[in-house]
PDB file of C-alpha atoms in Angstrom:
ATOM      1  CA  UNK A   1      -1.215  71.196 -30.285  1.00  0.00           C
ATOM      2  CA  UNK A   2      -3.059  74.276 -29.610  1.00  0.00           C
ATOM      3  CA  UNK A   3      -2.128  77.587 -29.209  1.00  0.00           C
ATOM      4  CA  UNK A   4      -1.947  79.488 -25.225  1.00  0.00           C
ATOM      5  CA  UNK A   5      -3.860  82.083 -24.282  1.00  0.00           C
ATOM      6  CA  UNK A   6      -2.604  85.860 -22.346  1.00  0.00           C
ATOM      7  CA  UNK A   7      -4.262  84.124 -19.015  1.00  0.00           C
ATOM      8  CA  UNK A   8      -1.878  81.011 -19.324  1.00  0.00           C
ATOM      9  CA  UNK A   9       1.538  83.492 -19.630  1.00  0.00           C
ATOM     10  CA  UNK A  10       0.160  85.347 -16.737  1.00  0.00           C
ATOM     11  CA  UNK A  11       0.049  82.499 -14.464  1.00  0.00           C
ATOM     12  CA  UNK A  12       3.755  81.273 -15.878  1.00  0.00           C
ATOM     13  CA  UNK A  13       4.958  84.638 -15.038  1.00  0.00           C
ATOM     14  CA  UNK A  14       3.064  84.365 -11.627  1.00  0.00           C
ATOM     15  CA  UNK A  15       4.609  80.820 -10.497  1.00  0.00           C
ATOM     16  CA  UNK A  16       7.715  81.440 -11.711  1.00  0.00           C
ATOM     17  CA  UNK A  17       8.025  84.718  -9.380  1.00  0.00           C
ATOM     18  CA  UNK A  18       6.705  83.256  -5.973  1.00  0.00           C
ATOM     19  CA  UNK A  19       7.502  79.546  -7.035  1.00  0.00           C
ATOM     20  CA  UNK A  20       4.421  78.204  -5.472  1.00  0.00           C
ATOM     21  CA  UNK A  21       0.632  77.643  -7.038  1.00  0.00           C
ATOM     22  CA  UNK A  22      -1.292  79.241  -4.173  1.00  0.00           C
ATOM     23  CA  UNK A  23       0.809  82.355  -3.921  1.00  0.00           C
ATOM     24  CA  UNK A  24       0.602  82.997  -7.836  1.00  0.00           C
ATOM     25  CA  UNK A  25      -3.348  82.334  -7.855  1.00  0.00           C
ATOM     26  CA  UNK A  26      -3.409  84.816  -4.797  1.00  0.00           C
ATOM     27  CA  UNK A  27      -1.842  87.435  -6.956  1.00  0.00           C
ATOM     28  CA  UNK A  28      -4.345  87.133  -9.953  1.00  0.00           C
ATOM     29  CA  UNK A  29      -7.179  86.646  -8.400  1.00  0.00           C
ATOM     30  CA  UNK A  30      -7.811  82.822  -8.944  1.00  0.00           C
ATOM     31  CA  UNK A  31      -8.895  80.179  -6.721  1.00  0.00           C
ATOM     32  CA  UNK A  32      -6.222  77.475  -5.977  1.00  0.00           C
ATOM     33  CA  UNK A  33      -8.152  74.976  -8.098  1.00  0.00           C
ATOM     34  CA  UNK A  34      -8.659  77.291 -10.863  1.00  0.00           C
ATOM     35  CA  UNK A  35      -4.841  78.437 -11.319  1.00  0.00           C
ATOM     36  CA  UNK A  36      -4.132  74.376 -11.376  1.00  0.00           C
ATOM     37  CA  UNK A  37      -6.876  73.186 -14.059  1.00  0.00           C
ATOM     38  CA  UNK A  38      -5.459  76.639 -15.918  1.00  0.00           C
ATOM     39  CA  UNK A  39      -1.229  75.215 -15.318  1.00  0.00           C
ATOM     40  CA  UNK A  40      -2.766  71.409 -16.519  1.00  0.00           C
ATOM     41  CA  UNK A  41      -4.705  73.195 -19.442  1.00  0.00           C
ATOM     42  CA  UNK A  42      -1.716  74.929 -20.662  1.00  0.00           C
ATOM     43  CA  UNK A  43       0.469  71.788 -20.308  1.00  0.00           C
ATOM     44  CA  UNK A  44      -2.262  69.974 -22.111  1.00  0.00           C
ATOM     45  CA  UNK A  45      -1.813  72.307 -25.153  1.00  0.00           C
ATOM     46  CA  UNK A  46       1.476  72.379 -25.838  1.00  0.00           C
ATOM     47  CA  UNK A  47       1.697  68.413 -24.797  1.00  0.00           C
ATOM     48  CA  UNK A  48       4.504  69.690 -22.347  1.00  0.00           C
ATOM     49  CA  UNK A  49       5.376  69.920 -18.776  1.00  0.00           C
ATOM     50  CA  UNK A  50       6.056  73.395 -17.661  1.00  0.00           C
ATOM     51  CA  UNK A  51       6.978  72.808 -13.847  1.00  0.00           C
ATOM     52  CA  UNK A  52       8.406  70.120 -11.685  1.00  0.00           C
ATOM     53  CA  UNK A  53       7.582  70.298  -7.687  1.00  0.00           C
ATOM     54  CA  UNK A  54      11.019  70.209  -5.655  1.00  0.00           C
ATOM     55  CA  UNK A  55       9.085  70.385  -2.093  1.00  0.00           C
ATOM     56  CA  UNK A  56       7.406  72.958  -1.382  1.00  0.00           C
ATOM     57  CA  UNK A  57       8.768  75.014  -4.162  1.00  0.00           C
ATOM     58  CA  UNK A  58       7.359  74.928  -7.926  1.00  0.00           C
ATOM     59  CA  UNK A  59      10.419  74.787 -10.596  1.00  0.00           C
ATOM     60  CA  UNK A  60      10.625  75.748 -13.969  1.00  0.00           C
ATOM     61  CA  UNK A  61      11.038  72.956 -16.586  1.00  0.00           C
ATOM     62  CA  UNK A  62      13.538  74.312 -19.916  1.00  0.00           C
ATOM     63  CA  UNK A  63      10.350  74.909 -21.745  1.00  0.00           C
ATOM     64  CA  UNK A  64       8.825  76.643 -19.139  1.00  0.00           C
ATOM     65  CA  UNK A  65      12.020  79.144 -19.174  1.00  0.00           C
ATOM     66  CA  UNK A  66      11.711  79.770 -22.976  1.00  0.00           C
ATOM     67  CA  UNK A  67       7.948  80.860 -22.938  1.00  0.00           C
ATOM     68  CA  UNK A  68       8.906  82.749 -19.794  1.00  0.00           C
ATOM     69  CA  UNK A  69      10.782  84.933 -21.689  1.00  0.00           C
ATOM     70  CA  UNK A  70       8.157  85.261 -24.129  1.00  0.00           C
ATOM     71  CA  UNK A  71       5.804  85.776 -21.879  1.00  0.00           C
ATOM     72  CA  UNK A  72       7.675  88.275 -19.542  1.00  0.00           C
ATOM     73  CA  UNK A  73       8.524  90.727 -23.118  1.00  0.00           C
ATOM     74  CA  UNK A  74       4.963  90.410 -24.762  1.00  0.00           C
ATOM     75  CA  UNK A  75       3.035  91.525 -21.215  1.00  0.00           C
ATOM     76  CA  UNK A  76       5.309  94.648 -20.861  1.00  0.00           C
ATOM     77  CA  UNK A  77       4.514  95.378 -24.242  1.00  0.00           C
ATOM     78  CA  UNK A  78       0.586  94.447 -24.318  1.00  0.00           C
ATOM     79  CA  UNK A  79       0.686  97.100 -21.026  1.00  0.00           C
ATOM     80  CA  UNK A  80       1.994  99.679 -22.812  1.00  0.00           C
ATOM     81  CA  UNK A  81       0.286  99.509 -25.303  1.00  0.00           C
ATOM     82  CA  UNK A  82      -2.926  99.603 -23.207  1.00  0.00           C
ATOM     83  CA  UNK A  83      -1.704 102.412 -21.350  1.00  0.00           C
ATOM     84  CA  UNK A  84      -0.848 104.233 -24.680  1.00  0.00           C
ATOM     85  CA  UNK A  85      -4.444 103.422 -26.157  1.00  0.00           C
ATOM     86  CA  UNK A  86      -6.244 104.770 -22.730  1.00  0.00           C
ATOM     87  CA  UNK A  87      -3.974 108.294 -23.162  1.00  0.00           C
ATOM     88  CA  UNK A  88      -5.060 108.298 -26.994  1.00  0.00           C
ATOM     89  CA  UNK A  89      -8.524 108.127 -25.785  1.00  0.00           C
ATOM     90  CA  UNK A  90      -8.363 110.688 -23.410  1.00  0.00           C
ATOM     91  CA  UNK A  91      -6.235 112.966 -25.586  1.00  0.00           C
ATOM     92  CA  UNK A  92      -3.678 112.444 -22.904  1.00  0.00           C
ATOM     93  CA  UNK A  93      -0.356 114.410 -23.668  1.00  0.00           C
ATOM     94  CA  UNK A  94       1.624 113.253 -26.873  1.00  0.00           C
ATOM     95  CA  UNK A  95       4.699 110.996 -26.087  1.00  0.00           C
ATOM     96  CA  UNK A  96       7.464 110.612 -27.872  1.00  0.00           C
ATOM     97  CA  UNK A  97       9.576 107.404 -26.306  1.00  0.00           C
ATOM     98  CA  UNK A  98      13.348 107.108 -27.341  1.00  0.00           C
ATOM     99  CA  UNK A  99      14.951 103.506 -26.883  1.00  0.00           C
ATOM    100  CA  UNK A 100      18.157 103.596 -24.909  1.00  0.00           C
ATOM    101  CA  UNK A 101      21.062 101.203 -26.066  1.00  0.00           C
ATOM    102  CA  UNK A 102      24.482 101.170 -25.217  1.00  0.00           C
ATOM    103  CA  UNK A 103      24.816 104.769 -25.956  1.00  0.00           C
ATOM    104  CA  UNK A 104      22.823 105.745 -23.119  1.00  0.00           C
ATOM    105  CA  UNK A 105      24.578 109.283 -22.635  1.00  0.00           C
ATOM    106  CA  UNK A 106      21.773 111.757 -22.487  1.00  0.00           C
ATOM    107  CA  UNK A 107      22.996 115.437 -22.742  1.00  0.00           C
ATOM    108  CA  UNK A 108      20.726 115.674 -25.783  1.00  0.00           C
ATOM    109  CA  UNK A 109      17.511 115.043 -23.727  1.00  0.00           C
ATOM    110  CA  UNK A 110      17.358 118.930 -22.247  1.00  0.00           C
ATOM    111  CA  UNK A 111      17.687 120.248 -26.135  1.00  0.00           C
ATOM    112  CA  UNK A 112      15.002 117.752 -27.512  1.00  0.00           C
ATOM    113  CA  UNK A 113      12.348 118.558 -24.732  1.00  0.00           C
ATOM    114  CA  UNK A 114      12.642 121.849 -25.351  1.00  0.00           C
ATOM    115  CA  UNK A 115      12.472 121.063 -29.113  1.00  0.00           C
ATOM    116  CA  UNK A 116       9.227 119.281 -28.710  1.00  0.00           C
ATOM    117  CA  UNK A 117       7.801 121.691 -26.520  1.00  0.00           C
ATOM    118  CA  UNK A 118       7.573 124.097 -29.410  1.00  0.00           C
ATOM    119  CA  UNK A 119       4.837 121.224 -30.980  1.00  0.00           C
ATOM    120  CA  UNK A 120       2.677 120.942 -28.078  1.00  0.00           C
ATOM    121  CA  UNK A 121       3.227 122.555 -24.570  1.00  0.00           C
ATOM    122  CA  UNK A 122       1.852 119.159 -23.010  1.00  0.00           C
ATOM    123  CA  UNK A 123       4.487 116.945 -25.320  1.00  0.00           C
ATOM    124  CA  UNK A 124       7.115 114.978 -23.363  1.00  0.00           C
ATOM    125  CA  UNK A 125       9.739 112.771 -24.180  1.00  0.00           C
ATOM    126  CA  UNK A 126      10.347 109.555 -22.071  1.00  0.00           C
ATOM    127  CA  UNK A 127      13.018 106.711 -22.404  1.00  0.00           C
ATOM    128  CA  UNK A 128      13.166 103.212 -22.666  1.00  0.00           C
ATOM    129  CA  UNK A 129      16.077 100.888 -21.751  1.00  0.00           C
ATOM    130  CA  UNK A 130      16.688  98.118 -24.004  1.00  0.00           C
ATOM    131  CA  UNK A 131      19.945  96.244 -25.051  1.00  0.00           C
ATOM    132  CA  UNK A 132      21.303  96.983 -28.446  1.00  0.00           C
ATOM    133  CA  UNK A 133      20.492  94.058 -29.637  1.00  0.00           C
ATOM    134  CA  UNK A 134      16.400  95.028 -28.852  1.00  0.00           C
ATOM    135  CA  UNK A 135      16.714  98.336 -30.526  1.00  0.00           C
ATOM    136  CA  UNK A 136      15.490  97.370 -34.076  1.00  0.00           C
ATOM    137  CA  UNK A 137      12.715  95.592 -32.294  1.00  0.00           C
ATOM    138  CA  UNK A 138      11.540  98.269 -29.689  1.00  0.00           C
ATOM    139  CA  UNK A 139      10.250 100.091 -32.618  1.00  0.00           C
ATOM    140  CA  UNK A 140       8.833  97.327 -34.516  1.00  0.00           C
ATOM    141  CA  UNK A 141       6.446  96.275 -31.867  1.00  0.00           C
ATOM    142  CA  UNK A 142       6.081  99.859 -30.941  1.00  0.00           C
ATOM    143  CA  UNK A 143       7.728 100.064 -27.504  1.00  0.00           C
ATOM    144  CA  UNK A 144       9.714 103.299 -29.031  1.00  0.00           C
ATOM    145  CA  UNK A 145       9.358 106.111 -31.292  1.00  0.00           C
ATOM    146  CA  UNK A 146      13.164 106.114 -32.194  1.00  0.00           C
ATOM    147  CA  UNK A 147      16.398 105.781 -31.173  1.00  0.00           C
ATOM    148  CA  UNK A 148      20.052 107.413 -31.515  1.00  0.00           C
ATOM    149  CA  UNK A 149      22.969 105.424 -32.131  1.00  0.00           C
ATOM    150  CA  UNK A 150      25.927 105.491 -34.579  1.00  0.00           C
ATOM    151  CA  UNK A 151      25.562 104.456 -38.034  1.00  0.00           C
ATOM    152  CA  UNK A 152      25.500 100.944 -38.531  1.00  0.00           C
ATOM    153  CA  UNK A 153      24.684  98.829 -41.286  1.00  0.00           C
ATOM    154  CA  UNK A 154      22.598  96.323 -39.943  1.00  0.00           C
ATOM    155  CA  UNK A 155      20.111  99.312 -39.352  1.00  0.00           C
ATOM    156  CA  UNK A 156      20.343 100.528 -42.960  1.00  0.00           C
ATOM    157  CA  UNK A 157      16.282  99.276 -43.903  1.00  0.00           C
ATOM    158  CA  UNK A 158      14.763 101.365 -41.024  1.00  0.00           C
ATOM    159  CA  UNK A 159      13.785 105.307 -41.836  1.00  0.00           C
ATOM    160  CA  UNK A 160      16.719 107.350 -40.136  1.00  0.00           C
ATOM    161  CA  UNK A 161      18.361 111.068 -40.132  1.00  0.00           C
ATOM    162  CA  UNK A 162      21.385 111.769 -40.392  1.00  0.00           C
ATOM    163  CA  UNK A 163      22.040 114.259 -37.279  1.00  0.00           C
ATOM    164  CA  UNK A 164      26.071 114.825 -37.726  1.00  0.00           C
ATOM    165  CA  UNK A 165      29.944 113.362 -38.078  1.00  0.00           C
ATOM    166  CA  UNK A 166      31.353 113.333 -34.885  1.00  0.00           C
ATOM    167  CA  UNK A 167      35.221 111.825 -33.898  1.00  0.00           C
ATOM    168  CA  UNK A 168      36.251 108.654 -32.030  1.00  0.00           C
ATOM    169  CA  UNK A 169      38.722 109.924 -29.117  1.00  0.00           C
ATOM    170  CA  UNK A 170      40.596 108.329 -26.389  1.00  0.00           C
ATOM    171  CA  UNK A 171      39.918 108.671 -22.814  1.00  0.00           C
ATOM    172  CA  UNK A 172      42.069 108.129 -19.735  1.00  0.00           C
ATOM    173  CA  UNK A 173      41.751 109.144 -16.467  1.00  0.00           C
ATOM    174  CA  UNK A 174      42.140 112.740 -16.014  1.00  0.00           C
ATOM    175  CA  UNK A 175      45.592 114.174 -15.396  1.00  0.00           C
ATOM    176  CA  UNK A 176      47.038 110.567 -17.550  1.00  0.00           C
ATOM    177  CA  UNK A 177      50.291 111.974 -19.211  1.00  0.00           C
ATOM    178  CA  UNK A 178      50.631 112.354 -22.970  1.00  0.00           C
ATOM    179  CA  UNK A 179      46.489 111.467 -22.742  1.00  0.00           C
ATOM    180  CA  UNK A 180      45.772 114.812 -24.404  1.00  0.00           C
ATOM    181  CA  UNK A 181      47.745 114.610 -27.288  1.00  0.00           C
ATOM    182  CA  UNK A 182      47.696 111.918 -30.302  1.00  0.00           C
ATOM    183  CA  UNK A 183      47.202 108.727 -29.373  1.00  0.00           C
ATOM    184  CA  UNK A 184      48.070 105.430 -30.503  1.00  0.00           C
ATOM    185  CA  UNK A 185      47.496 101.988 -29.984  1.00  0.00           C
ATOM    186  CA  UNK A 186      50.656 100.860 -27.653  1.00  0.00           C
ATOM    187  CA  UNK A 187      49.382 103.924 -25.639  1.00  0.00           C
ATOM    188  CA  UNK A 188      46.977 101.419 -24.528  1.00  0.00           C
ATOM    189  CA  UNK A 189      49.367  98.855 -23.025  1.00  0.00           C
ATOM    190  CA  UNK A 190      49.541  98.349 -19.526  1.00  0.00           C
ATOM    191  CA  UNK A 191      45.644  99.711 -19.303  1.00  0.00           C
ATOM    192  CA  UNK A 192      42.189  97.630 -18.724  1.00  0.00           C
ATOM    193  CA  UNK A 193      40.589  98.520 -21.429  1.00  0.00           C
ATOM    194  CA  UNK A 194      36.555  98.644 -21.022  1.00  0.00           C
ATOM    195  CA  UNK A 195      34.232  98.287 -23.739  1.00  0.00           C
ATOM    196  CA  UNK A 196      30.956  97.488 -24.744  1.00  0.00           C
ATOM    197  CA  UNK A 197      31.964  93.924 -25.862  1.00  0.00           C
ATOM    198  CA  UNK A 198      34.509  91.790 -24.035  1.00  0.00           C
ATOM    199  CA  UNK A 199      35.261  90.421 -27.886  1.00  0.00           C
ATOM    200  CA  UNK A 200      36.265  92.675 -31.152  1.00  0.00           C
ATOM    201  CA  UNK A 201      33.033  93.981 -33.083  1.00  0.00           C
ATOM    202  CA  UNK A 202      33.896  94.598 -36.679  1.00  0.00           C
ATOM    203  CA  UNK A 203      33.265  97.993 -38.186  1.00  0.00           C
ATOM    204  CA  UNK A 204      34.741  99.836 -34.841  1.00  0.00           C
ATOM    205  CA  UNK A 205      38.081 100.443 -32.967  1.00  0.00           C
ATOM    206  CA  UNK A 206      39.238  96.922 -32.870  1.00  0.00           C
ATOM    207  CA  UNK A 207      39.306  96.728 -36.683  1.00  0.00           C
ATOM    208  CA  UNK A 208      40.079 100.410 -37.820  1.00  0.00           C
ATOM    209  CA  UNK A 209      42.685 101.507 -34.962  1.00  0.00           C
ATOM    210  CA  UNK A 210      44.144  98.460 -32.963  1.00  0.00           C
ATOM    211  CA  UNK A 211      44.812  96.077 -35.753  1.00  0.00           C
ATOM    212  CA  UNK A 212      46.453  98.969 -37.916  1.00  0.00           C
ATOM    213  CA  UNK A 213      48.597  99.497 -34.630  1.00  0.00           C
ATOM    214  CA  UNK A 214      48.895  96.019 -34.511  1.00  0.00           C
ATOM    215  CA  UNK A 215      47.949  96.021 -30.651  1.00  0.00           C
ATOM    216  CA  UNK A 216      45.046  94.506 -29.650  1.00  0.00           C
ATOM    217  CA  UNK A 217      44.062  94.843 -25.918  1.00  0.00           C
ATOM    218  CA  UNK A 218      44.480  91.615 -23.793  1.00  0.00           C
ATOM    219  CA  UNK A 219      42.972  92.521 -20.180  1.00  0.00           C
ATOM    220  CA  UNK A 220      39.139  93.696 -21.309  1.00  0.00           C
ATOM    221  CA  UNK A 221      36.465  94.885 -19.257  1.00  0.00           C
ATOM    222  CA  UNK A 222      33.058  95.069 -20.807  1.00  0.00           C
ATOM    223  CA  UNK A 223      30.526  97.397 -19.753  1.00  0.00           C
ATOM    224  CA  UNK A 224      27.519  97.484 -21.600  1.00  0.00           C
ATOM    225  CA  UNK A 225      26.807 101.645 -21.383  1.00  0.00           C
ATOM    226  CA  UNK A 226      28.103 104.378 -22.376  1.00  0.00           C
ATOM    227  CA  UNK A 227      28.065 106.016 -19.404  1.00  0.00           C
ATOM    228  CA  UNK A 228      29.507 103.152 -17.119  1.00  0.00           C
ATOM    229  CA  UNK A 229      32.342 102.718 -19.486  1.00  0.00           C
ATOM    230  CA  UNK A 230      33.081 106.810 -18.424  1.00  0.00           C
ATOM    231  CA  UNK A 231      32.372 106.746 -15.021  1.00  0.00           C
ATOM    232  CA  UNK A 232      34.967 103.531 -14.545  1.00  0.00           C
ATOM    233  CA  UNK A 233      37.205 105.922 -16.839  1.00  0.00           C
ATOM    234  CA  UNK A 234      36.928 108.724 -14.780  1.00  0.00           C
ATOM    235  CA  UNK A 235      37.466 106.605 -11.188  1.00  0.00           C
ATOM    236  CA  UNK A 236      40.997 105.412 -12.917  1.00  0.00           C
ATOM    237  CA  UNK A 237      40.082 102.156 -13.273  1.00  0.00           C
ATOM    238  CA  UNK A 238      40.528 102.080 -17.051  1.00  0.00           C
ATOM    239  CA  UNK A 239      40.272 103.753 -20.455  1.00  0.00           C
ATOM    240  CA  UNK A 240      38.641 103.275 -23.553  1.00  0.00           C
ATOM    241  CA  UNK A 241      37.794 104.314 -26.891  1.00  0.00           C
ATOM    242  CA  UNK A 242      34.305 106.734 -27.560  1.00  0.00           C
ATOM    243  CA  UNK A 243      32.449 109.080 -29.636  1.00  0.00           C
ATOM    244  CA  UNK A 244      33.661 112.609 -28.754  1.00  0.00           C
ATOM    245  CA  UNK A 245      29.566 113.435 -28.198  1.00  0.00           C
ATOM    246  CA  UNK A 246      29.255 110.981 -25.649  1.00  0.00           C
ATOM    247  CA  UNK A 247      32.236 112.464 -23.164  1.00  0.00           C
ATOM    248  CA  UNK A 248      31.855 116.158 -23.943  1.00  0.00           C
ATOM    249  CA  UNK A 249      30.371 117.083 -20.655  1.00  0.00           C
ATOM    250  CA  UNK A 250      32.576 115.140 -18.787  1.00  0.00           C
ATOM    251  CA  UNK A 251      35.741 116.239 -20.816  1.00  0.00           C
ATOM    252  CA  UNK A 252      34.599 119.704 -20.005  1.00  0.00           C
ATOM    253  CA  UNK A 253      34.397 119.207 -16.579  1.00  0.00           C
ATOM    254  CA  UNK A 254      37.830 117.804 -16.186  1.00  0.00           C
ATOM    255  CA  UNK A 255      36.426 114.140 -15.508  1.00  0.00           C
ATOM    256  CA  UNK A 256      37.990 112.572 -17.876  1.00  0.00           C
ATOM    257  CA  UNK A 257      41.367 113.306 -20.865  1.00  0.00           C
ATOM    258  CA  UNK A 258      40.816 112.376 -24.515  1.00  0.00           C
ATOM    259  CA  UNK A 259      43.463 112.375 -27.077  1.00  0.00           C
ATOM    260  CA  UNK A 260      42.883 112.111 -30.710  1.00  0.00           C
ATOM    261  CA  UNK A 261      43.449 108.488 -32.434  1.00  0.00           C
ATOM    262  CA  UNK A 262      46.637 108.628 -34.444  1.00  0.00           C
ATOM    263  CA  UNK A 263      48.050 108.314 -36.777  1.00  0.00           C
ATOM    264  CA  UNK A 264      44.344 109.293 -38.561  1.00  0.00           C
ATOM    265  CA  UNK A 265      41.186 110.331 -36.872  1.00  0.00           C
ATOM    266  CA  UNK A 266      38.475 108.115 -36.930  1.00  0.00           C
ATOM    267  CA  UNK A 267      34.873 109.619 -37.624  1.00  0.00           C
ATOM    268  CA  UNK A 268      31.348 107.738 -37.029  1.00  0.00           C
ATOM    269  CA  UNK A 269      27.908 109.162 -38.425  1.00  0.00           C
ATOM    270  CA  UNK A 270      25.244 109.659 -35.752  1.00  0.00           C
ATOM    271  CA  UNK A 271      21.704 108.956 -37.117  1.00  0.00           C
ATOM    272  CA  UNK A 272      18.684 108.478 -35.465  1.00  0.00           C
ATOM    273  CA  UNK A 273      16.321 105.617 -36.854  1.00  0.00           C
ATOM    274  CA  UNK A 274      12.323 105.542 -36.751  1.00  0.00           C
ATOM    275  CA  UNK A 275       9.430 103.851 -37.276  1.00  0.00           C
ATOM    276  CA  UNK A 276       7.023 106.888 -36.554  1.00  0.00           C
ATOM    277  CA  UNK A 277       4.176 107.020 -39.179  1.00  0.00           C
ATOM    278  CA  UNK A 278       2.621 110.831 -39.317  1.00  0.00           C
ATOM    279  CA  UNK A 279       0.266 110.364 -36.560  1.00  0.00           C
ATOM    280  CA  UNK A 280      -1.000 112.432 -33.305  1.00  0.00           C
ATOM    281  CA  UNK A 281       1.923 114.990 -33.997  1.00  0.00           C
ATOM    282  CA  UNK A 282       4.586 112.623 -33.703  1.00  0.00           C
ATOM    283  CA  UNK A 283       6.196 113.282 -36.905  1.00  0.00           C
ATOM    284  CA  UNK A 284       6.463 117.163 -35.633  1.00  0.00           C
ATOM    285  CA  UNK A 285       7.668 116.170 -32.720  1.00  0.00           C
ATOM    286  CA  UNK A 286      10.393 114.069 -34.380  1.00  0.00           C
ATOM    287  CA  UNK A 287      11.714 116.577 -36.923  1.00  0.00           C
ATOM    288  CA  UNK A 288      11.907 119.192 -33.976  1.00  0.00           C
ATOM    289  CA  UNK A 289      14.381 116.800 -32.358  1.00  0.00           C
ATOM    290  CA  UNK A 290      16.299 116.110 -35.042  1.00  0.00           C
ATOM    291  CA  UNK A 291      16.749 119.685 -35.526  1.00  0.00           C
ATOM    292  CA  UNK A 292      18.060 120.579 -31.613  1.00  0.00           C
ATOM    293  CA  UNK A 293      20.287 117.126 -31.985  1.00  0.00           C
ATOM    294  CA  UNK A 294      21.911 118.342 -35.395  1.00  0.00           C
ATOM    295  CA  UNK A 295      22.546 121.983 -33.082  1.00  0.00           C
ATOM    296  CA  UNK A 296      24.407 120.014 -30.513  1.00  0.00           C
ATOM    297  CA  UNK A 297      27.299 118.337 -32.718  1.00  0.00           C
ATOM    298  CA  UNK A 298      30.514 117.889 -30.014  1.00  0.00           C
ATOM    299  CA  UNK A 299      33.203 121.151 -29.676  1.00  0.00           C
TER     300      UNK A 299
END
């Protein structure tokens, strides 16, 4: 069994978007012939068969699906990083790229531009969208720079910062009564509650306020972003459970009431984790950040 080349993935990634040979060969360039001694070659490799014909239309076999997937995350990577390797070249700007999890709130990102600006006047930061469950690996293959997130121990092996303590609040639509007071876990009967999981995550509210209340939510709504979770808060469709740093502008504005967990407060650690080695003024860039995030710690 041999091993497939970038050209093979290509061509899965093309069939499996139009469905059909000719279409896919159109779109890289190749000769109808050529894209189907390339599909049989790749087949012949791996001793597998990649697509079944259903008509007309070209359909992916399980084992197609699995290297699709494969395929689909190690070309947007390879493009970056050719992109990134063209700027480097031409002294292009430096970038610093933050991933995006399910905190995805982004009141910091005026602060840090700023921050980095004071490095290099052409420095800019951009971000990435992953899910939370990419984050460790957008900076091991080198998609991002960093990311922010609360502190977790699964991340504990990565370089990180502490940036501050903030508070886990309440939030309810705005003008909920009692919302702005202390807050405890019955208060949550007879709400949806929406979270980032639709099942308990240790280490988090489920385990350190609703089983000490002994009142675990039955009617959950997950919502896999920060700032989804508030904006269904704020429409009165719900409320939910956050760090106070990720609702301050919208508690400000009158979007949204928080209340303080009761009968204790419950405190996370925001950190943000790296895998930035001290090259092309990325490390300045970094500790500039940090600095403007540790400045911005929730009222």
């Amino acid at each position: 069994m041999g091993y497939l080349d970038r050209r093979h993935y290509q061509l899965l990634i093309a069939v499996s978007r139009h469905r059909q040979l000719t279409r896919a060969a159109d779109e890289l360039g190749l000769t109808q012939p050529a894209a189907s001694h390339q599909l049989r070659e790749a087949e012949r490799r791996l001793g597998v068969t990649l697509f079944k014909r259903n008509g007309r239309s070209m359909e992916l076999t399980p084992a197609a699906e699995r290297l699709l997937m494969a395929g689909l995350y190690a070309e947007d990577t390879l493009r970056k990083a050719e992109l990134d390797a063209v700027k480097m070249d031409h002294n292009a700007r430096p970038i610093l790229r933050v991933a995006l999890g399910n905190y995805d709130n982004v009141n910091w990102l005026a602060a840090a531009l700023k921050a980095v600006g004071t490095i290099s006047p052409d420095a800019r930061i951009e971000l990435l969208r992953v899910s939370n469950l990419e984050l460790r690996n957008a900076l091991v293959t080198g998609r991002a720079d960093c990311f922010i997130a609360p502190h977790d121990d699964h991340f504990n092996d990565l370089k990180s910062a502490t940036l501050f303590e903030d508070e886990l609040v309440a939030i309810f639509p705005p003008g909920t009564p009692n919302s702005n007071g202390a807050v405890s876990a019955v208060d949550f009967d007879g709400w949806r509650y929406i979270a980032f999981q639709a099942h308990p995550s240790p280490g988090f509210e489920y385990e350190r306020f609703f089983q000490r209340g002994e009142f675990i939510p039955r009617d959950v709504f997950q919502v896999e972003t920060s700032s989804g979770i508030v904006s269904l808060v704020a429409a009165g469709l719900g409320a939910s459970i956050m760090p106070s740093w990720c609702i301050d502008t919208e508690h400000r504005a009158g979007l949204v009431s928080t209340g303080c967990l009761a009968p204790e407060p419950l405190h996370v650690k925001w950190e943000l984790h790296t895998d930035v080695t001290p090259t092309n003024g990325k490390r300045e860039m970094l500790d500039a950040m940090i600095l403007a995030l540790r400045q911005l710690r929730p009222a």
